mmCIF file of N, CA and C in Angstrom:
data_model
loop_
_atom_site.group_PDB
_atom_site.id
_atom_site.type_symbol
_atom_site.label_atom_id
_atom_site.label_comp_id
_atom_site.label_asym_id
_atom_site.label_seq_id
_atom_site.Cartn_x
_atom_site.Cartn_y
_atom_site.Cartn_z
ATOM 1 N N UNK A 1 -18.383 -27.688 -0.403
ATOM 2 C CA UNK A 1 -17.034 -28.111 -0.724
ATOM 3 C C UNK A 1 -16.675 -27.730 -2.156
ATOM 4 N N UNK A 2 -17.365 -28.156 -2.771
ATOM 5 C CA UNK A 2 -17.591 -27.691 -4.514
ATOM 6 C C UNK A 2 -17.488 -25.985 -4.734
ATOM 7 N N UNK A 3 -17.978 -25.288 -4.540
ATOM 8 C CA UNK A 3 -18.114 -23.881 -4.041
ATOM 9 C C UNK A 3 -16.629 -23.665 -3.489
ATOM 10 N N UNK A 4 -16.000 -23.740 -2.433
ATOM 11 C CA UNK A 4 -14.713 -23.583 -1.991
ATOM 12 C C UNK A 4 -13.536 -23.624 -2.706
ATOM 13 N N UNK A 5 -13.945 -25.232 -3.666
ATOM 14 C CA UNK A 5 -12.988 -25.777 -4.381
ATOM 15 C C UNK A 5 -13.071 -24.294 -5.427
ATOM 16 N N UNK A 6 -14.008 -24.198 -6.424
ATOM 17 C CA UNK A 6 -14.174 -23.294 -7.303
ATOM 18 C C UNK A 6 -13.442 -22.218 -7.231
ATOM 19 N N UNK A 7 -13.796 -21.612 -5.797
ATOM 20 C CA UNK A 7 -13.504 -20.155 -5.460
ATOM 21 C C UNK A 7 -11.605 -20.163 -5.446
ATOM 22 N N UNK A 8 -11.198 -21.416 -4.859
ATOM 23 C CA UNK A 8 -10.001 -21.455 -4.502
ATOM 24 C C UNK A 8 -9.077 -21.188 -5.784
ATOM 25 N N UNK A 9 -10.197 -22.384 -7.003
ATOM 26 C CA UNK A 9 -9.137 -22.118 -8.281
ATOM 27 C C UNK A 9 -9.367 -20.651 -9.116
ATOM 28 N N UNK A 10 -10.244 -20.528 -8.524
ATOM 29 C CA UNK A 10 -10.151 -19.004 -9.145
ATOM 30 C C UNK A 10 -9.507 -17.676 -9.009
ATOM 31 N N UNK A 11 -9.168 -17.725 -7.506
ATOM 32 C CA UNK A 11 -8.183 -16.842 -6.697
ATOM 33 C C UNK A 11 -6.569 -17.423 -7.172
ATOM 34 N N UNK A 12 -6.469 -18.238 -7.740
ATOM 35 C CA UNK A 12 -5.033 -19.127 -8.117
ATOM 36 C C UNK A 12 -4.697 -18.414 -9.611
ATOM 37 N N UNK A 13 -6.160 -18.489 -10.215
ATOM 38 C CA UNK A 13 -5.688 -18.328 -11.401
ATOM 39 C C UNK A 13 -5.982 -16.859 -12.541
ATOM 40 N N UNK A 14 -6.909 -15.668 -10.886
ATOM 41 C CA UNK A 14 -7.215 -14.796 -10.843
ATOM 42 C C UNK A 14 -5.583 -13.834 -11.558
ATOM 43 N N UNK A 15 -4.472 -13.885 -10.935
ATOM 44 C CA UNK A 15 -3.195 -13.266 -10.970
ATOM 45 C C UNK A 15 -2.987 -13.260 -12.429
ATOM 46 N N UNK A 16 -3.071 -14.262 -13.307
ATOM 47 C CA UNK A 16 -2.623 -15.177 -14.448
ATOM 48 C C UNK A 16 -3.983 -13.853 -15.515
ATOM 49 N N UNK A 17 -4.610 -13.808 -14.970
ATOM 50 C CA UNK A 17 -5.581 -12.932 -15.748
ATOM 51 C C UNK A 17 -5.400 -11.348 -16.036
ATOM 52 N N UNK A 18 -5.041 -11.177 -14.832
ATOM 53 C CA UNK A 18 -4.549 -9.511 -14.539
ATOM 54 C C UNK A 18 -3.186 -9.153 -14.811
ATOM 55 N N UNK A 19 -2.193 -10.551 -14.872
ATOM 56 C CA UNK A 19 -0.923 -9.615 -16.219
ATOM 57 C C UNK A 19 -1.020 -9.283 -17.444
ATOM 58 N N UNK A 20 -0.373 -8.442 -17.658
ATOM 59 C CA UNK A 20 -0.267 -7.635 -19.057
ATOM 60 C C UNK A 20 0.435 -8.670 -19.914
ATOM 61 N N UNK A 21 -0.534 -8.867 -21.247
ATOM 62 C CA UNK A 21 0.013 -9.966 -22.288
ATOM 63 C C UNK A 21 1.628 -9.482 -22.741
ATOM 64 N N UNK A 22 2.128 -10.510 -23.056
ATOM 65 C CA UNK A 22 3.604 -10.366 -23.741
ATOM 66 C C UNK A 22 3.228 -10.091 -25.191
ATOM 67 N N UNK A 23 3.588 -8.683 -25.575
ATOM 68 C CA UNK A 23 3.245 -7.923 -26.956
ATOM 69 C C UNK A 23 4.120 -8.993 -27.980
ATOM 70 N N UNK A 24 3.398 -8.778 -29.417
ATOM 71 C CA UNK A 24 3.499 -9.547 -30.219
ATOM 72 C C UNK A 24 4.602 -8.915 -31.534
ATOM 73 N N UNK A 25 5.811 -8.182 -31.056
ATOM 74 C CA UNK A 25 7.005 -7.469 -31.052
ATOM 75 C C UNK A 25 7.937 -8.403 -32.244
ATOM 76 N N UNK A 26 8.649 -8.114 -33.639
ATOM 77 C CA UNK A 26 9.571 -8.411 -33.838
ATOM 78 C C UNK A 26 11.166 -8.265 -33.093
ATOM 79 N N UNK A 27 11.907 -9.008 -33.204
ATOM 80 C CA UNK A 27 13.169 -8.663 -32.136
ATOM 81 C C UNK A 27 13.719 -7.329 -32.248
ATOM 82 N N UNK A 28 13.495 -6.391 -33.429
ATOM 83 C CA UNK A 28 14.079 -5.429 -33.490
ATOM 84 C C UNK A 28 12.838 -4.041 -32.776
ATOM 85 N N UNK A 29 11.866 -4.169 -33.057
ATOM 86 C CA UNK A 29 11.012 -3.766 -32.041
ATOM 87 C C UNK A 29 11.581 -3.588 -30.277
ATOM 88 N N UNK A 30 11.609 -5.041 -30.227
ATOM 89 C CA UNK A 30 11.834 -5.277 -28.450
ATOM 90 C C UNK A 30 13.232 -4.415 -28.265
ATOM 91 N N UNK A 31 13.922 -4.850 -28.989
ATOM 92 C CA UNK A 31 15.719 -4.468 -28.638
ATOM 93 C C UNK A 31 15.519 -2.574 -28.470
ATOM 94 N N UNK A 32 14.729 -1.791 -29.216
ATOM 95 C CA UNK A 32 14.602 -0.749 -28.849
ATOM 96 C C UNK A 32 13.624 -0.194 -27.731
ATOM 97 N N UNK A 33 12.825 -0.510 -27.988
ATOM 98 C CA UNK A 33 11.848 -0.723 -27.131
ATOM 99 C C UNK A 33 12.984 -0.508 -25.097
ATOM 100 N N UNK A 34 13.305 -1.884 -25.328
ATOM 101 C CA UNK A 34 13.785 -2.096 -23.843
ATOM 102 C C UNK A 34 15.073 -1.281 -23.739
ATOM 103 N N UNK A 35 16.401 -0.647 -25.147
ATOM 104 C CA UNK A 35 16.970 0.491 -24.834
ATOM 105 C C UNK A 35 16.193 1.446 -24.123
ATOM 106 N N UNK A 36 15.737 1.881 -25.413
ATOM 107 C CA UNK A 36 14.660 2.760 -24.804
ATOM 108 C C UNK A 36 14.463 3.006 -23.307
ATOM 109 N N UNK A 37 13.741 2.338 -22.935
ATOM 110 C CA UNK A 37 13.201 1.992 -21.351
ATOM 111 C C UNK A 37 14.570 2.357 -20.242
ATOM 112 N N UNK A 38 15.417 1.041 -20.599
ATOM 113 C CA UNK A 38 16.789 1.558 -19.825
ATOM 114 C C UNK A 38 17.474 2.478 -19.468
ATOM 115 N N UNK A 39 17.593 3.527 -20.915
ATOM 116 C CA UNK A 39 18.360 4.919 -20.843
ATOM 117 C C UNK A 39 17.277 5.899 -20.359
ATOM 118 N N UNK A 40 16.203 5.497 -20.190
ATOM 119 C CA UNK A 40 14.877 6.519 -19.474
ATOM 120 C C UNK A 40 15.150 6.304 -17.808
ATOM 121 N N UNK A 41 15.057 5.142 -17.867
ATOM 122 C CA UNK A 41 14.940 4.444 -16.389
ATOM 123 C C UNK A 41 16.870 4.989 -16.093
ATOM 124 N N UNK A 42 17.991 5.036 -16.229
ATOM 125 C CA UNK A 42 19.103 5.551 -16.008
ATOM 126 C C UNK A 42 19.558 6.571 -16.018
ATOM 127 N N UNK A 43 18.791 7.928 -16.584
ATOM 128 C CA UNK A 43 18.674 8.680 -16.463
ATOM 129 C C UNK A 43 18.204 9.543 -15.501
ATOM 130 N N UNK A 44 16.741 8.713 -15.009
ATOM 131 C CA UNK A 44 15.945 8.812 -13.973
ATOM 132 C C UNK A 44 16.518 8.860 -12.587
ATOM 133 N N UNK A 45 17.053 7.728 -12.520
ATOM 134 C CA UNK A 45 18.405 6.927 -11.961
ATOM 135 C C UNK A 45 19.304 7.907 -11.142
ATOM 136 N N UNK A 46 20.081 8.328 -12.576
ATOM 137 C CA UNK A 46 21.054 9.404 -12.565
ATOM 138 C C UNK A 46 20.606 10.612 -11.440
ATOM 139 N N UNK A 47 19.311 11.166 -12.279
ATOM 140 C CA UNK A 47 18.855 12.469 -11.453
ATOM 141 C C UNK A 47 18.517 12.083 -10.252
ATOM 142 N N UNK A 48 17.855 11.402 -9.967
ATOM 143 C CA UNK A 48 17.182 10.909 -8.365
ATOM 144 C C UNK A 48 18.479 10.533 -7.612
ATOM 145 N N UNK A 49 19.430 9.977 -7.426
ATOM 146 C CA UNK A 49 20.857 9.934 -6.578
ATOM 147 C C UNK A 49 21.741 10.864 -6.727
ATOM 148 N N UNK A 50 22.364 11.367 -7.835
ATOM 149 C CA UNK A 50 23.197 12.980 -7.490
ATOM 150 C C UNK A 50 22.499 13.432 -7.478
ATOM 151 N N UNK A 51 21.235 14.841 -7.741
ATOM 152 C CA UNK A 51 21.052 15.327 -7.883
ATOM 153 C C UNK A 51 19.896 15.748 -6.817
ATOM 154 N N UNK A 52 19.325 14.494 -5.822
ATOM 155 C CA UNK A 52 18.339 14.628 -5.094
ATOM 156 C C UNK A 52 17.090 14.765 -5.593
ATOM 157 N N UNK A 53 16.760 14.841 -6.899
ATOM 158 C CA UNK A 53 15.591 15.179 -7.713
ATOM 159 C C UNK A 53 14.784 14.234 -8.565
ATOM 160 N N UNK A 54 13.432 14.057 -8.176
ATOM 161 C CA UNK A 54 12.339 12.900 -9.057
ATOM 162 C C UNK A 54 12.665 13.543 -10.255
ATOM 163 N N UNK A 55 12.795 13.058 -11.206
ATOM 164 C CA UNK A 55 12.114 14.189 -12.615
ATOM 165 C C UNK A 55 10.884 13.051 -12.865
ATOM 166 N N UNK A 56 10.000 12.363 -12.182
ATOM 167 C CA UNK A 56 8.799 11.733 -12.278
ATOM 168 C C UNK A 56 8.184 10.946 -10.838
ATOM 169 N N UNK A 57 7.107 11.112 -11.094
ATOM 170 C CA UNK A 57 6.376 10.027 -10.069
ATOM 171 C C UNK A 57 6.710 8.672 -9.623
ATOM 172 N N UNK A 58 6.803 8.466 -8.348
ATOM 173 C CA UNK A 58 6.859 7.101 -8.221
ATOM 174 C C UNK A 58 6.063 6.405 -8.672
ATOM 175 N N UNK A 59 4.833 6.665 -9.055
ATOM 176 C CA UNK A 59 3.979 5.433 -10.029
ATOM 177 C C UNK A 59 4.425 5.359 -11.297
ATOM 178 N N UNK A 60 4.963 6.396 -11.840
ATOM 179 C CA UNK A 60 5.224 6.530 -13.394
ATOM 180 C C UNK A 60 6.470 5.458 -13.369
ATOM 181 N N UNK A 61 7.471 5.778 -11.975
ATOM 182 C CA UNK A 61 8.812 5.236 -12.187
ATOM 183 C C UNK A 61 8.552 3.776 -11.867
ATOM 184 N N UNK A 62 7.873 3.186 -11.089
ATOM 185 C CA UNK A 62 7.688 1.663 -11.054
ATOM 186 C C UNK A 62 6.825 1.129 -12.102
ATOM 187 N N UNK A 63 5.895 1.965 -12.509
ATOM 188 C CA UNK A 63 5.596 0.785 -13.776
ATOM 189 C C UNK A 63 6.411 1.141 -15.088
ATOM 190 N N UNK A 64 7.481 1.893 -15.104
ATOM 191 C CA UNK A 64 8.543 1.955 -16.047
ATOM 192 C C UNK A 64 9.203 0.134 -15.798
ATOM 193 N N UNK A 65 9.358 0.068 -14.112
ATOM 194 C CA UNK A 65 10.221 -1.018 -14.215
ATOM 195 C C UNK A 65 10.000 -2.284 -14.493
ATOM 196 N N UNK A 66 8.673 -1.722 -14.033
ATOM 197 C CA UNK A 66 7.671 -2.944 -14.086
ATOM 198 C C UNK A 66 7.526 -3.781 -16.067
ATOM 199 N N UNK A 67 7.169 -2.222 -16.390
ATOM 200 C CA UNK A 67 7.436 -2.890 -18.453
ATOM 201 C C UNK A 67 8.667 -3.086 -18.381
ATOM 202 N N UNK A 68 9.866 -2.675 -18.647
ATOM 203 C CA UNK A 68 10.924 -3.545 -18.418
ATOM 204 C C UNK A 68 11.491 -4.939 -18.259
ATOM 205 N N UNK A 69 10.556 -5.633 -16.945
ATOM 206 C CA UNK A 69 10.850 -6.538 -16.444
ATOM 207 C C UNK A 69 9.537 -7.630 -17.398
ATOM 208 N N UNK A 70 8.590 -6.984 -17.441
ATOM 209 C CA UNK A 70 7.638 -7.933 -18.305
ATOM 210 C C UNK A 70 8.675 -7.882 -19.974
ATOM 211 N N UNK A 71 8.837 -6.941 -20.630
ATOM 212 C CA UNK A 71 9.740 -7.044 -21.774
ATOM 213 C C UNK A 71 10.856 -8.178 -21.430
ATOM 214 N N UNK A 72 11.652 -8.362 -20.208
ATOM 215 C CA UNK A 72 12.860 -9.233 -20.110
ATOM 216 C C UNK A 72 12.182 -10.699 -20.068
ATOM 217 N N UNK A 73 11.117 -10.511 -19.421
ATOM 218 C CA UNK A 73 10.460 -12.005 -18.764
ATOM 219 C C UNK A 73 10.004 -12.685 -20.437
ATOM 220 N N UNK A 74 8.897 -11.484 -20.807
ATOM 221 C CA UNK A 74 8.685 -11.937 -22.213
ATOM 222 C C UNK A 74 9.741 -12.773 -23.153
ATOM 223 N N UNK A 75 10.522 -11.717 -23.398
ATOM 224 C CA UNK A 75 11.391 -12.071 -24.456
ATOM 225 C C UNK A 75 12.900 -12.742 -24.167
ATOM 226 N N UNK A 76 12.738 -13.383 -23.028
ATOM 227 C CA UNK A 76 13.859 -14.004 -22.373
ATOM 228 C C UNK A 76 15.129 -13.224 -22.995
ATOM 229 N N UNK A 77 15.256 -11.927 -21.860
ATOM 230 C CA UNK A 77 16.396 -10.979 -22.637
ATOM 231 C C UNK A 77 17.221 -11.248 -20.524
ATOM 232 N N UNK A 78 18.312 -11.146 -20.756
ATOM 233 C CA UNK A 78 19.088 -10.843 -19.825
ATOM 234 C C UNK A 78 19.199 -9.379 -18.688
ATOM 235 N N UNK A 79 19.057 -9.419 -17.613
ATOM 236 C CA UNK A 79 19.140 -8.134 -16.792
ATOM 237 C C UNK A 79 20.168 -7.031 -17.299
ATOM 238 N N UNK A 80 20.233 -6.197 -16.698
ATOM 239 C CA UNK A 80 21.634 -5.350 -16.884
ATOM 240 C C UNK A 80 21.185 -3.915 -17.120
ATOM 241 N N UNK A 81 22.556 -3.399 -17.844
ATOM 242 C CA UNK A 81 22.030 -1.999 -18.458
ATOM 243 C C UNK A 81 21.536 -1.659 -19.670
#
């Protein structure tokens, strides 16, 4: 039972281990930083719907969104463009 219990909290708190820390960023850091990211990621955007064309990998392009969304979560910044 002890054993089960263990294993259980460890699979709970396994997730909590394997995100990427929230970087230790002044605000003017982040604010470019996540431009940055946006006009990459909209660009990307851009080319992949008119144009029919990746100009990158789908792994490259989801963990683009993926930092993004850890930058917003981090730094309690608002969605958008």
């Amino acid at each position: 039972m002890l054993i089960k219990l263990l294993f259980t909290l460890m699979m709970l708190t396994a997730p909590l281990a394997w995100a990427a820390p929230c970087p230790d960023w002044g605000r003017q850091q982040v604010d470019a930083e996540v431009a940055q990211l946006r006009a990459t990621l909209a660009q990307w955007d851009d080319h992949y719907h008119r144009q029919g064309v990746a100009l990158v990998s789908d792994e490259l392009y989801d963990q683009s969104r993926q930092r993004l969304e850890l930058l917003r979560q981090c730094f309690g910044l608002a969605t958008g463009p």
